[in-house]
Every structure is written in C-alpha cells, then in structure tokens.
Coordinates of C-alpha atoms and ligand atoms in Angstrom, one line a residue:
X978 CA -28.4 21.4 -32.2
X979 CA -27.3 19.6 -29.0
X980 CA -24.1 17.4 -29.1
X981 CA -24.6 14.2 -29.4
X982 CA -21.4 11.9 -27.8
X983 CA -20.1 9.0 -30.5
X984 CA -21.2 6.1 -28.0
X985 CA -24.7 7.0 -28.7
X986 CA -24.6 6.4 -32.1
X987 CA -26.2 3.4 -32.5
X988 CA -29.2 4.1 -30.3
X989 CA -30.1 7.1 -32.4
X990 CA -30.5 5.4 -36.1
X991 CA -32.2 7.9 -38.1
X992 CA -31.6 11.0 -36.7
X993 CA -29.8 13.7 -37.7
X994 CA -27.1 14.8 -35.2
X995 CA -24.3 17.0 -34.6
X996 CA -20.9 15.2 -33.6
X997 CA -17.9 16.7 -32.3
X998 CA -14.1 15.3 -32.1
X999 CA -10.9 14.1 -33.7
X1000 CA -9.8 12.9 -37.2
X1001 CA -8.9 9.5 -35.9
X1002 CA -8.0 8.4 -39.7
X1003 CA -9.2 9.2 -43.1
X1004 CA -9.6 7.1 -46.1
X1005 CA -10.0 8.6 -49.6
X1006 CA -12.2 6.2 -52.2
X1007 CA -12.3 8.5 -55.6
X1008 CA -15.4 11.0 -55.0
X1009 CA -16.2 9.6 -51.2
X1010 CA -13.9 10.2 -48.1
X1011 CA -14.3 8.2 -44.7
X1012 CA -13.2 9.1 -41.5
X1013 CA -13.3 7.7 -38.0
X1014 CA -14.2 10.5 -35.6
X1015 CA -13.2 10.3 -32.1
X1016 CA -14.2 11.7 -28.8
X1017 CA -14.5 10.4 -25.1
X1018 CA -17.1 7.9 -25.8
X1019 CA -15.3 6.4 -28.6
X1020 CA -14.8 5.9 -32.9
X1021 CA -17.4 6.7 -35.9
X1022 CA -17.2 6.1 -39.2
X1023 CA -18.4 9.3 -40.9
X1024 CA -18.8 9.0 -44.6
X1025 CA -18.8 12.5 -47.1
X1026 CA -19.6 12.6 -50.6
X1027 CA -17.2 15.1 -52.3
X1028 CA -16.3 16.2 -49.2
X1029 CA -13.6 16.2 -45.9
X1030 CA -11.0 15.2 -48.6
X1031 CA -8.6 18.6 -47.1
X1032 CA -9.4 17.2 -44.1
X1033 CA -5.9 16.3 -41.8
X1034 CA -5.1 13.6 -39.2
X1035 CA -6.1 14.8 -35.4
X1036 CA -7.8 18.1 -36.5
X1037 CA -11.0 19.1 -33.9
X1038 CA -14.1 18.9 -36.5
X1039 CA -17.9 19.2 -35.7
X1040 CA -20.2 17.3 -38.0
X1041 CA -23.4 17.5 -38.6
X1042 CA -25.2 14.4 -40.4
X1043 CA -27.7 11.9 -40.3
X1044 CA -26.7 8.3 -38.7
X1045 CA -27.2 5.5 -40.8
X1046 CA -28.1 1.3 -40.6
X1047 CA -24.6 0.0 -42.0
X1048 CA -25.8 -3.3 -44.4
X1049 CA -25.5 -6.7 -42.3
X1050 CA -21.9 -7.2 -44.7
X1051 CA -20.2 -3.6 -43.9
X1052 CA -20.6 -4.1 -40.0
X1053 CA -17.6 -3.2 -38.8
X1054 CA -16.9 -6.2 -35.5
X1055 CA -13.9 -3.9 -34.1
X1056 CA -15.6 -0.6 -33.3
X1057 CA -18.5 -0.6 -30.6
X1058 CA -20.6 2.0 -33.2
X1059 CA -19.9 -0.6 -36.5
X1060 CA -23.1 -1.3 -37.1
X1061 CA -24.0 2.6 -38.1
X1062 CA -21.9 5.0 -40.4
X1063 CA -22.3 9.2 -39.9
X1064 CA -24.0 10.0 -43.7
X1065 CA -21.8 13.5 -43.4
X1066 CA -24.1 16.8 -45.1
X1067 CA -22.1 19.6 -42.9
X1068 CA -18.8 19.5 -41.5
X1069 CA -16.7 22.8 -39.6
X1070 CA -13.0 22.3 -38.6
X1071 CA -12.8 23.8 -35.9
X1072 CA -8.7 23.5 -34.8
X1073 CA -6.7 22.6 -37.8
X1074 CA -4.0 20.1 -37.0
X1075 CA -0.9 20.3 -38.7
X1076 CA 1.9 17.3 -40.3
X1077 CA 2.1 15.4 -36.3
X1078 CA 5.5 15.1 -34.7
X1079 CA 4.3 11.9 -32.9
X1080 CA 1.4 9.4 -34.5
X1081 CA -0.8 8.9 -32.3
X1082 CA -2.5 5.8 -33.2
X1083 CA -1.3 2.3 -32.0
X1084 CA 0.2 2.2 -28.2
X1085 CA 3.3 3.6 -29.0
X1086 CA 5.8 1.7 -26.9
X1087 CA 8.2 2.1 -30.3
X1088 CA 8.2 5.6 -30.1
X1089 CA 11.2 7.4 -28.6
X1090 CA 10.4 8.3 -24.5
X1091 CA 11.8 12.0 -25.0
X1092 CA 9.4 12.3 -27.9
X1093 CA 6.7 11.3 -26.4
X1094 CA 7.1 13.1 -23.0
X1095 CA 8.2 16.1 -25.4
X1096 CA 4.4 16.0 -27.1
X1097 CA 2.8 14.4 -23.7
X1098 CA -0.6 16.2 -24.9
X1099 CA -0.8 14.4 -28.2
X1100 CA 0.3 11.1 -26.6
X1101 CA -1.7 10.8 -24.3
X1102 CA -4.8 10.8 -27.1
X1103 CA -3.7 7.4 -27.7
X1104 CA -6.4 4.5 -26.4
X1105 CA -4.0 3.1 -24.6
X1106 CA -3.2 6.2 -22.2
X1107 CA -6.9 7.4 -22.1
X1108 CA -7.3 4.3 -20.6
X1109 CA -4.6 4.5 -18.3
X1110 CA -5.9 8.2 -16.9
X1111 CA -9.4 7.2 -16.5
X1112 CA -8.4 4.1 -14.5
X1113 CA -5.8 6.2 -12.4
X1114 CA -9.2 8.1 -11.9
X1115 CA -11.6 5.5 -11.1
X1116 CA -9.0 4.0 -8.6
X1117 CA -8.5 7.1 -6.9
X1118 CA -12.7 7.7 -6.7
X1119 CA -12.9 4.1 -5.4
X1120 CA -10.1 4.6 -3.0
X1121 CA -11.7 8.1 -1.5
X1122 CA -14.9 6.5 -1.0
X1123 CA -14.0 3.8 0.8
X1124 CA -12.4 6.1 3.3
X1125 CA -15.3 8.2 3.2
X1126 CA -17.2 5.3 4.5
X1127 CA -14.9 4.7 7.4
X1128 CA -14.9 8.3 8.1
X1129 CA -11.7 9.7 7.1
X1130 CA -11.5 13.4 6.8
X1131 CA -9.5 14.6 3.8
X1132 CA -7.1 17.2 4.6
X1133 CA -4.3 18.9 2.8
X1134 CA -1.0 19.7 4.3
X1135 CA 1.3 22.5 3.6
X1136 CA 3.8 21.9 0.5
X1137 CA 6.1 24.9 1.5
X1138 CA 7.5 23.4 4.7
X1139 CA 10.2 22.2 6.8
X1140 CA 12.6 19.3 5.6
X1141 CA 10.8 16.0 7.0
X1142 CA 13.0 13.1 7.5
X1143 CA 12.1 10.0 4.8
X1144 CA 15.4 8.7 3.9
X1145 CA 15.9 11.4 1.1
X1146 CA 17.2 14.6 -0.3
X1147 CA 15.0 17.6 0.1
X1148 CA 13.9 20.2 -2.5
X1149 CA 14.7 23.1 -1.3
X1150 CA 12.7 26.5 -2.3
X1151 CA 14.3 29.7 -1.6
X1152 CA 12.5 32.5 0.4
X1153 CA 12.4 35.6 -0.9
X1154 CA 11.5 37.7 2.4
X1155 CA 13.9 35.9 4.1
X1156 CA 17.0 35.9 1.9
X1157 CA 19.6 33.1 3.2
X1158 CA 16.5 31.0 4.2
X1159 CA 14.8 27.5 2.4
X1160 CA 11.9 26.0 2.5
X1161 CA 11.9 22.7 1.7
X1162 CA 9.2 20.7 -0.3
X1163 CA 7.6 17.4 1.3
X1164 CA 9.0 14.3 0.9
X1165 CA 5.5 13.5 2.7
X1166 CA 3.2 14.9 5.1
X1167 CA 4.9 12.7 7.7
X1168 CA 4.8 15.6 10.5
X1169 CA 1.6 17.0 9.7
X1170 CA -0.5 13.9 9.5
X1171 CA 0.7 13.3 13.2
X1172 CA -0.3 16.6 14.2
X1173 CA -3.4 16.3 12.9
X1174 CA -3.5 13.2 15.3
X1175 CA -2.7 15.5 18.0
X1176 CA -5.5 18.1 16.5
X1177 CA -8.5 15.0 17.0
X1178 CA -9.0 14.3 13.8
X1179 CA -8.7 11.2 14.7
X1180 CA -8.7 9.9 10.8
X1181 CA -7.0 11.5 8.4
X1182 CA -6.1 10.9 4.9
X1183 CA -4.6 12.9 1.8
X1184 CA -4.0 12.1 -1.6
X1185 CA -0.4 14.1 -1.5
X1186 CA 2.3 14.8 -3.9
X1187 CA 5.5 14.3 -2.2
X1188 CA 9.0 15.2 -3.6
X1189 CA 12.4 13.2 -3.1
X1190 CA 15.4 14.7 -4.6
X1191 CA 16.5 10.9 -5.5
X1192 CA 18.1 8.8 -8.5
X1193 CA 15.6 8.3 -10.5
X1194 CA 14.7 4.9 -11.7
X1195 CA 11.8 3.5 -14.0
X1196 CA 9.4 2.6 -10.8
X1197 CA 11.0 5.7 -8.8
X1198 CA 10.4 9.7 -10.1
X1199 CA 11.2 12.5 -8.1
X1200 CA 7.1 13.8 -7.3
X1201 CA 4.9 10.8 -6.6
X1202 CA 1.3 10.8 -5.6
X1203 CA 0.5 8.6 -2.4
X1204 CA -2.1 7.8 -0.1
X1205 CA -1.3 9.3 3.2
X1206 CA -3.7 8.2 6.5
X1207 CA -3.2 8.5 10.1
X1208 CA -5.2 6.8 12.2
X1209 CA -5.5 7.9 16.1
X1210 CA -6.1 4.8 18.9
X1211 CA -5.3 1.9 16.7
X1212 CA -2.7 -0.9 16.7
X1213 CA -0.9 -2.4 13.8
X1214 CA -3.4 -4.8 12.7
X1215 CA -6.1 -2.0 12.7
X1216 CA -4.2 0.0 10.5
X1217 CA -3.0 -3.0 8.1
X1218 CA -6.9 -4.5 7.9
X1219 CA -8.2 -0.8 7.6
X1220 CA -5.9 -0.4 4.5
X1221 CA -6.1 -4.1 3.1
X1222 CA -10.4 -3.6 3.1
X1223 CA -9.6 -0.4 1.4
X1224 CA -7.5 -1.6 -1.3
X1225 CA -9.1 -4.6 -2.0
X1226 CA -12.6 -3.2 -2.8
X1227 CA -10.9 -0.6 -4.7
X1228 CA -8.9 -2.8 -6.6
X1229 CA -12.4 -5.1 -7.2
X1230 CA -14.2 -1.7 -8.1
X1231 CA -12.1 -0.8 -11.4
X1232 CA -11.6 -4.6 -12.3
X1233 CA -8.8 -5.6 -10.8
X1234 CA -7.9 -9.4 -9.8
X1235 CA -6.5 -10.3 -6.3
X1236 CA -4.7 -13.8 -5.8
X1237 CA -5.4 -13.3 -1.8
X1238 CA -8.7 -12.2 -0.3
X1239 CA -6.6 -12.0 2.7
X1240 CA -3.1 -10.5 2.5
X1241 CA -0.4 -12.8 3.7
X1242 CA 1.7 -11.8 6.6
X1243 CA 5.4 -12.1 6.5
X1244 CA 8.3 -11.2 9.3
X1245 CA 10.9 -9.3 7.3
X1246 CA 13.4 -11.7 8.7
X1247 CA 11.9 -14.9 7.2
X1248 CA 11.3 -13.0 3.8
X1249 CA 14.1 -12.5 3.1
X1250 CA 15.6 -16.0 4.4
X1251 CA 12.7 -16.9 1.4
X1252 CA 12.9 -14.4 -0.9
X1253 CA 16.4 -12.9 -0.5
X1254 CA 14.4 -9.5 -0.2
X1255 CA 11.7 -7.8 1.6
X1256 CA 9.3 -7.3 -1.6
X1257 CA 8.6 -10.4 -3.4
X1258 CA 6.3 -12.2 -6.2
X1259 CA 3.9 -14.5 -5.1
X1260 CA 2.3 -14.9 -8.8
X1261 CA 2.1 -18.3 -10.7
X1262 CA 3.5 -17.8 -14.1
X1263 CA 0.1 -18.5 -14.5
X1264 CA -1.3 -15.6 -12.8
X1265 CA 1.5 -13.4 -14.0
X1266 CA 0.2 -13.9 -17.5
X1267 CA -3.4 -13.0 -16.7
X1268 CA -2.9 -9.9 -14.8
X1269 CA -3.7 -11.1 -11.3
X1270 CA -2.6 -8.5 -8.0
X1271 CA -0.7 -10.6 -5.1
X1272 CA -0.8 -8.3 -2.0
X1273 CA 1.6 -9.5 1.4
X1274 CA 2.4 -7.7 4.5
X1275 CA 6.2 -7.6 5.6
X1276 CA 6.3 -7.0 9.1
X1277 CA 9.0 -6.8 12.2
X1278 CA 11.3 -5.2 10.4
X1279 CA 15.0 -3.6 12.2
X1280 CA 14.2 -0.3 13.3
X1281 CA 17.8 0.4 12.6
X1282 CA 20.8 0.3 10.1
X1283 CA 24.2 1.0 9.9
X1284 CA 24.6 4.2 7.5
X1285 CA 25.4 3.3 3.9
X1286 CA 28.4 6.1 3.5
X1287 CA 27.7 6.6 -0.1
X1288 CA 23.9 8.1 0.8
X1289 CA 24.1 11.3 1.2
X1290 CA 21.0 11.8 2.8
X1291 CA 21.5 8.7 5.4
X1292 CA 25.1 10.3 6.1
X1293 CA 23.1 13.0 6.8
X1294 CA 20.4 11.6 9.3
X1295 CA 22.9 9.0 11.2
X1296 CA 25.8 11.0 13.0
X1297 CA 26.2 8.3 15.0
X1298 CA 26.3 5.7 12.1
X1299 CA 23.1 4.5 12.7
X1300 CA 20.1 6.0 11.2
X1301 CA 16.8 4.3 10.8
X1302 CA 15.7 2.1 8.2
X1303 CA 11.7 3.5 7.1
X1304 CA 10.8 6.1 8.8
X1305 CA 12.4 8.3 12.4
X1306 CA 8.5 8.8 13.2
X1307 CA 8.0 5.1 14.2
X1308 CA 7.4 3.4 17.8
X1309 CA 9.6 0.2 18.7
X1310 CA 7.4 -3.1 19.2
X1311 CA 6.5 -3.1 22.6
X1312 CA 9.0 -5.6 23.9
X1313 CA 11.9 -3.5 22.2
X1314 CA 10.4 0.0 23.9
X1315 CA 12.7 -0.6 27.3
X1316 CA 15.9 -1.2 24.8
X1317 CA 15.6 1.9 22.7
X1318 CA 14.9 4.0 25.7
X1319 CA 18.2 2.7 27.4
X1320 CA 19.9 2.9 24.1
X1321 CA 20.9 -0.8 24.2
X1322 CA 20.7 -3.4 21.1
X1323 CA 20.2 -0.7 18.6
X1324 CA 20.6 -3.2 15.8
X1325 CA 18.1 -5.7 17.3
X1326 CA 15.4 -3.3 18.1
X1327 CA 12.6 -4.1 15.7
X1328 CA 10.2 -1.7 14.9
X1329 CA 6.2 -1.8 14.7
X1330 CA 6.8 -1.0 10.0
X1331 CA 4.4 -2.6 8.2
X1332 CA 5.1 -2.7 4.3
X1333 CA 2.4 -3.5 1.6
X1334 CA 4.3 -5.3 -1.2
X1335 CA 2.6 -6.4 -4.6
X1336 CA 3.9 -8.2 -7.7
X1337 CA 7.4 -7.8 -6.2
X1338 CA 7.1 -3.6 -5.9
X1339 CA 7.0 -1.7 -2.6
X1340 CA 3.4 -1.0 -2.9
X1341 CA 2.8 1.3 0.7
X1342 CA 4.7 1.3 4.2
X1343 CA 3.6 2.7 7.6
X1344 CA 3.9 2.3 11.2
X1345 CA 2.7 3.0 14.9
X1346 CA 4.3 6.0 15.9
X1347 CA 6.1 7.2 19.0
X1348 CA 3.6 9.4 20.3
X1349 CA 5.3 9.8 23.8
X1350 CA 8.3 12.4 23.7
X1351 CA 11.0 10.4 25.3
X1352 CA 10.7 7.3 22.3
X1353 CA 11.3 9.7 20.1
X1354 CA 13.9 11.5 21.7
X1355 CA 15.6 8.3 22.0
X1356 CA 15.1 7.6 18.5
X1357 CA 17.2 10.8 17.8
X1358 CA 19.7 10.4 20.3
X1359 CA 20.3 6.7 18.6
X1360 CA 21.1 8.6 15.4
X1361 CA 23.5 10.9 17.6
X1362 CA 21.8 14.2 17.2
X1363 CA 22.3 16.7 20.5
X1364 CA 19.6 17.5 22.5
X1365 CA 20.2 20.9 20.9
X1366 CA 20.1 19.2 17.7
X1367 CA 17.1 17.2 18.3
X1368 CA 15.2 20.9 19.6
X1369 CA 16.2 22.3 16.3
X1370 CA 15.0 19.3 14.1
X1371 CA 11.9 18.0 15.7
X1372 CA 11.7 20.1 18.8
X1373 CA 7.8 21.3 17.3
X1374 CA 6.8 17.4 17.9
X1375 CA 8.3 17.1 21.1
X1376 CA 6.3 19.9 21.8
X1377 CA 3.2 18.4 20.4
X1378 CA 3.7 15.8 22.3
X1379 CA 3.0 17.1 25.5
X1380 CA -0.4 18.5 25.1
X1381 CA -2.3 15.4 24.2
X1382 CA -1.7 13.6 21.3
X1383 CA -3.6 10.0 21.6
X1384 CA -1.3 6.8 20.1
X1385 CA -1.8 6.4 16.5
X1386 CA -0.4 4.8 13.3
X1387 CA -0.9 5.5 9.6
X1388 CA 0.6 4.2 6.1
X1389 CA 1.3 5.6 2.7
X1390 CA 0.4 3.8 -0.5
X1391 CA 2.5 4.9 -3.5
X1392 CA -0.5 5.3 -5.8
X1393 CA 1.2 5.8 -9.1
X1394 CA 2.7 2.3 -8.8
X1395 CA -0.6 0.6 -7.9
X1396 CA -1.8 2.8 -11.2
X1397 CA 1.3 0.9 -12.9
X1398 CA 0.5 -2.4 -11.8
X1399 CA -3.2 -2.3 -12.4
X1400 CA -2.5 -1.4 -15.9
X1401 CA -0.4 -4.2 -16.4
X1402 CA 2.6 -1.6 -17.3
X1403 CA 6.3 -1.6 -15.9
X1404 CA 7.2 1.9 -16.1
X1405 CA 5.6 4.5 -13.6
X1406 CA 6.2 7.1 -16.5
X1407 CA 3.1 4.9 -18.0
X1408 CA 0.9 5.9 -15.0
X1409 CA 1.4 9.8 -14.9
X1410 CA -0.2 12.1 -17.1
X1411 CA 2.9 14.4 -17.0
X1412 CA 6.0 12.6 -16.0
X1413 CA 9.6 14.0 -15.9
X1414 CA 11.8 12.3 -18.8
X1415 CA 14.4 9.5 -17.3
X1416 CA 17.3 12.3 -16.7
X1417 CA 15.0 14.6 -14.7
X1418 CA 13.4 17.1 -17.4
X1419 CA 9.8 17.8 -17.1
X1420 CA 7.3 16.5 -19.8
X1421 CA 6.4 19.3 -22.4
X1422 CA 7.6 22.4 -20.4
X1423 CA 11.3 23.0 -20.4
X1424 CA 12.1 22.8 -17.0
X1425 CA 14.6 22.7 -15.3
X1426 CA 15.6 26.0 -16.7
X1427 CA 18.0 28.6 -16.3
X1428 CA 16.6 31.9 -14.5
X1429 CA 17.1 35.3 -14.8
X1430 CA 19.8 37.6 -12.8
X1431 CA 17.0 40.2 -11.7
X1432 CA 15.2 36.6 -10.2
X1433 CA 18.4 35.8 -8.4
X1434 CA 18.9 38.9 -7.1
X1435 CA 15.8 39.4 -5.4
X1436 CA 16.4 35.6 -3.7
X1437 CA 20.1 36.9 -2.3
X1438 CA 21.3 33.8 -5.0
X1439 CA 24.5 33.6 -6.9
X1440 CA 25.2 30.4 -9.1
X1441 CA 28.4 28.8 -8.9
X1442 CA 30.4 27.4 -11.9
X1443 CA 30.1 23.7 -11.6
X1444 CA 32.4 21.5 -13.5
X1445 CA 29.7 19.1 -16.0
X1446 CA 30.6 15.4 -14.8
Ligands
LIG255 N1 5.6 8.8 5.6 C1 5.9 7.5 5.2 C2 6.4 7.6 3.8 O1 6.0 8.5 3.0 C3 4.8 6.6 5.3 C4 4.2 6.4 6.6 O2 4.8 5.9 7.5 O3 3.0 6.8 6.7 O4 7.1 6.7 3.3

C-alpha cells in the first residue's frame, strides 16, 4: 500500500490507508488509546482499541487503518483533519523514541537556548520552526525566480580564498601543502562578483554563506546567508529599483505585508539628523502590531571614517587613520571622484552606498564600484597602504581592471534577517536551521573542538598556552 500524506485525510473517507509519522501526543481512555500522528502535511487523530498503549511521545510509526466520519459533536475545530479520526487495525514502530530531553510541543521560547541548539533536530519538529524553514524556503524560491526573470546567472564563488576587505576579522584555514600559509574564508564574494563583471556576465547573483570573525550579537552570527548580485552598466537607481522589484514580489509571494509600494529614499545625513541613526523604524505602533515590512533606502553616505582604535580589524585596514566606512570596493559620487583622486576632503567624500533598512535592521548594502584602477588605488592610498602594499592586497583587481571590465554596481541582502523579520521573530538564531549558540559553539556538533597532535603536525601548527580571560 501507497502512503497516503495526513492532509489528505479528509478527502479519502472510507478508505483504508497507510499513514506514516510522529507520536505528536497520546491519550490513554481505559481499553482505547488516541494519538495525534504527525507528518509534513499536518495532525491525525488515530484511534486503537487495545492497542498503541506502549506506544512513546515522538516515535516514527506507520499505521495502517481505515479513515473515519467523526460525529457532527466530536469535530475537532483546531486541527485541519478534525472532522475524520484514523480507526487504527495495524500499527509498526518503526524508530522507537526514548524519555525526550527537550518537549517538543508548544513554541518553546521557555526552553533553555543551549538546550535547544544542543537537540536542534528535535526542536526544530516544533510547528513553530517547521514553519520558520519552509518560509526561509519559499522566500528564497521567490527570490531566485525573480532574478531568473531578469536574467541573473547564479554562480558560486570560491569559499577557500584570499581575505576580502568587509570591515571584519577573517577565518583563517591553514594549508596543509603550504605549511606557514592561510586561506582565509569569505566574509563575501566581494572580489569575485566584480570579476565576474569583468568575465561578461553581466548579472550575477549568489545565494552565499559568508564568514565574519565578529562579536556576536542576537541579529549578528559569525556565517550568514546573503543575497550577493552584481550588476554590469547600471547606475545606482538601477541597482536599488532592480532589488526593491525583487524584494517586494518576494515578500508579496510568501505573505508578507509592505507599508511602502515604493521604498522611501533617505540621505544618510538627514537620517540621522531624524533618526539619530542610519537604520530606522518607520512602523505605526499600529503596523508594528500587525506584522507589516517598512523598507527605506539610506543613501550618500561618507565614504570615509576615522578608525575606531578599539577594532581590530579597522586598525587593521586604516594605516593612515582613515579606513572606509561600508565597503573599500566602492566608487565616489561623481562630484567627489576629482577629490578622492587628489586625496583632498577625505572626510567629505561621499560615496555612491546604498543601504536597504527595514523595521529598524540593516536589511542589505551595496554600491557602484570603482571599476577604473586609479579610484581604487586612490581609495587604498587614502587608507595609507604602499603602492607595494596595495600590489600585494588588491594588486589581482588592479589587474582586472585593465582588460575590460564595464562599470557596475551590486548589493547584498542579509537573508537570514529578512527570514527573521518575516517571521515576526527578534533573534536570527530563530531563522537558521543550525545556528551557533550565543558564545560561538555550533548547534548539535561540538565544535569548536580541540584537534589532534598528528593533525597539527601535518599543518606545521603548534598551540600556544593562552591565559582564559
Ligand atoms: N560585499 C558587501 C557586503 O557583503 C555588499 C556589497 O557591496 O555588495 O557587505
């Protein structure tokens, strides 16, 4: 006998069917036994007459029985199959599940976060977080069809690569056929999408993990998922109505409600004179209650900041004591070209950054690029790197940059916030299957972990003693 999915239930009065799924909950009444059964499609009372009484919580079971009319009094409102009940006459378990260290019934917000990361695989059972995946799914699905439509190519960038400069630590890998040297993992495919500019793709975009050896915070995690596009002979407001059309039909697609059908633009200057910062909530209370998505554009934003000494990474990027403020990668506006090509009013240059804010969150950032060699060059001299510095760092754009490469522009969304935000939650943890835990321990598997001496000998390694802080 075929399987037969729970949703179909109630079409199929009558018949006799085989089920398969979860335990959901089981109720013992003297010589009967109900239990809801649970798969993808959703709950079904199954009913067994001196039977399924051993029967435990979240065990895998297939059932065989016949579905049945429930009397007008015993429909059950709450569950989409409570007009019919499973008449049970054969029943296999088929995984037995044990005592549970996590319940996972309710939405369990009360449960402990270490717990729950700890036994991700039986959390994420719960309604709440099926819901939460197949939305992050559907989104993404919307998203890559609308670029489909606009002809976008998808292509995937290299994750063992060379540190790209986004304002962050790197993670570095060690090579093993090259003792002494590091890769470093992306903290986006900045470089590449660019060079796939140069390549004539002409429209690129990549649904790409990116890693940023940051603090973590609850709407910040070390990997995040974005939406990278380039796009080759556009200006800013191609990009930014490209990306707004995308998102907003995406958003429509799994449900979502937008307060703007067109995204209000604001100059980063007079945000903040408004705002006091350059993301912002433009929700009623109203419309903060029901859910509703209020997209803005920040625009004409300082190309350029003083260092903040206590980054480590900006320290890092601005010898000079400047170092940029979104991304090294970006072109000037045009009136500011002739200033950062002199070097002059580094602290008035403004840059052509466009940022997507929602609901007050960073929700994507991008800009026009330098695509000519010297406005890069000078964007690297700015930050005080050598000439001989500059060849080592980004010498391979320079480079690219001389054989063609048309003027172009791109953005990344940061998809597991929009994931957050559709789902109403405020934790990104919420919007990953497998997050890392608050203090940077991956969810289930026991990582980071200690490794062994024949591993570190083969990588040329030797661990220090650190003092704990
Ligand atoms: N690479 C930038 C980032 O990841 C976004 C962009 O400018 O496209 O933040």
């Amino acid at each position: 006998m075929e399987r037969t999915m729970i949703g179909e239930a109630p079409k199929r009065v009558g018949e006799s069917v085989k089920l398969q799924g979860w335990v959901a909950t089981k109720r013992d009444h003297g010589k009967l036994t109900f239990i809801d059964l649970r798969d993808r499609s959703g709950f079904v009372q199954c009913v067994g007459f001196q039977k399924m009484g051993e029967l435990t919580v979240e065990s895998v079971l297939e059932v065989v029985g016949l579905i049945k009319e429930r009397p007008a009094n015993m429909v059950n409102e709450k569950l989409a199959t409570g007009m019919v009940e499973i008449d049970v006459q054969e029943y296999t378990v088929l995984n037995k599940a044990k005592e549970l260290p996590l319940q996972v019934e309710g939405d369990g917000l009360e449960v402990n976060e270490e717990v729950r990361l700890r036994y991700r695989y039986l959390d994420l059972r719960r309604e709440r977080m099926q819901k939460i995946m197949r939305l992050r799914s559907k989104y993404f699905q919307a998203i890559r069809e609308e670029l489909h439509k606009r002809e976008f190519v998808e292509v995937e960038t290299p994750l063992l690569t060379k540190a790209t400069k986004e304002g962050a630590r790197d993670f570095l890998v060690p090579s093993r056929f090259q003792p002494g040297k590091f890769y470093a993992l992306p903290q986006s495919p900045q470089q590449y999408k660019q060079l796939l500019m140069t390549a004539g793709v002409e429209r690129y975009y990549q649904i790409a993990r990116c890693m940023r050896d940051e603090d973590l915070r609850a709407d910040r995690g070390f990997e995040f998922t974005q939406l990278d596009l380039e796009m080759s002979f556009v200006k800013q407001e191609d990009v930014m109505k490209t990306v707004e059309d995308v998102v907003k039909t995406a958003i429509k697609t799994v449900g979502g409600k937008l307060k703007d059908e067109t995204f209000p633009i604001f100059e980063y200057a007079d945000a903040v004179k408004k705002f006091g910062a350059d993301k912002f909530d433009l929700r009623t209370e109203e419309e903060k209650k029901d859910g509703t998505l209020a997209f803005a554009w920040v625009i004409k934003f300082p190309f350029f900041k003083q260092v903040d000494k206590g980054d480590v990474a900006e320290v890092r990027d601005g010898k000079s004591g400047w170092t940029f403020t979104h991304n090294p990668f970006s072109r000037p506006i045009d009136d500011h070209v002739e200033w950062h090509l002199k070097g002059e009013h580094t602290g008035e240059i403004l840059t052509t950054q466009y940022d997507l804010v929602c609901n007050g969150y960073e929700a994507g950032g991008g800009s026009i690029r330098a695509h000519e060699p010297e406005v890069l060059r000078a964007t690297m001299r700015t930050m005080g790197y050598s000439d001989a510095e500059i060849q080592a760092s980004i010498g391979h754009m320079l480079e690219a940059f001389e054989v063609g490469t048309p003027p172009h522009g791109g953005i990344a969304l940061g998809l597991d916030r929009h994931v957050m935000i559709l789902a109403g939650e405020t934790s990104l943890r919420e919007a990953i299957a497998f997050p890392m835990t608050s203090t940077g321990r991956t969810a289930v598997m026991d990582a980071p972990a200690p490794v062994t001496q024949e591993q570190l000998d083969e990588l040329a390694l030797q661990i220090k003693k650190v003092e704990k802080k």
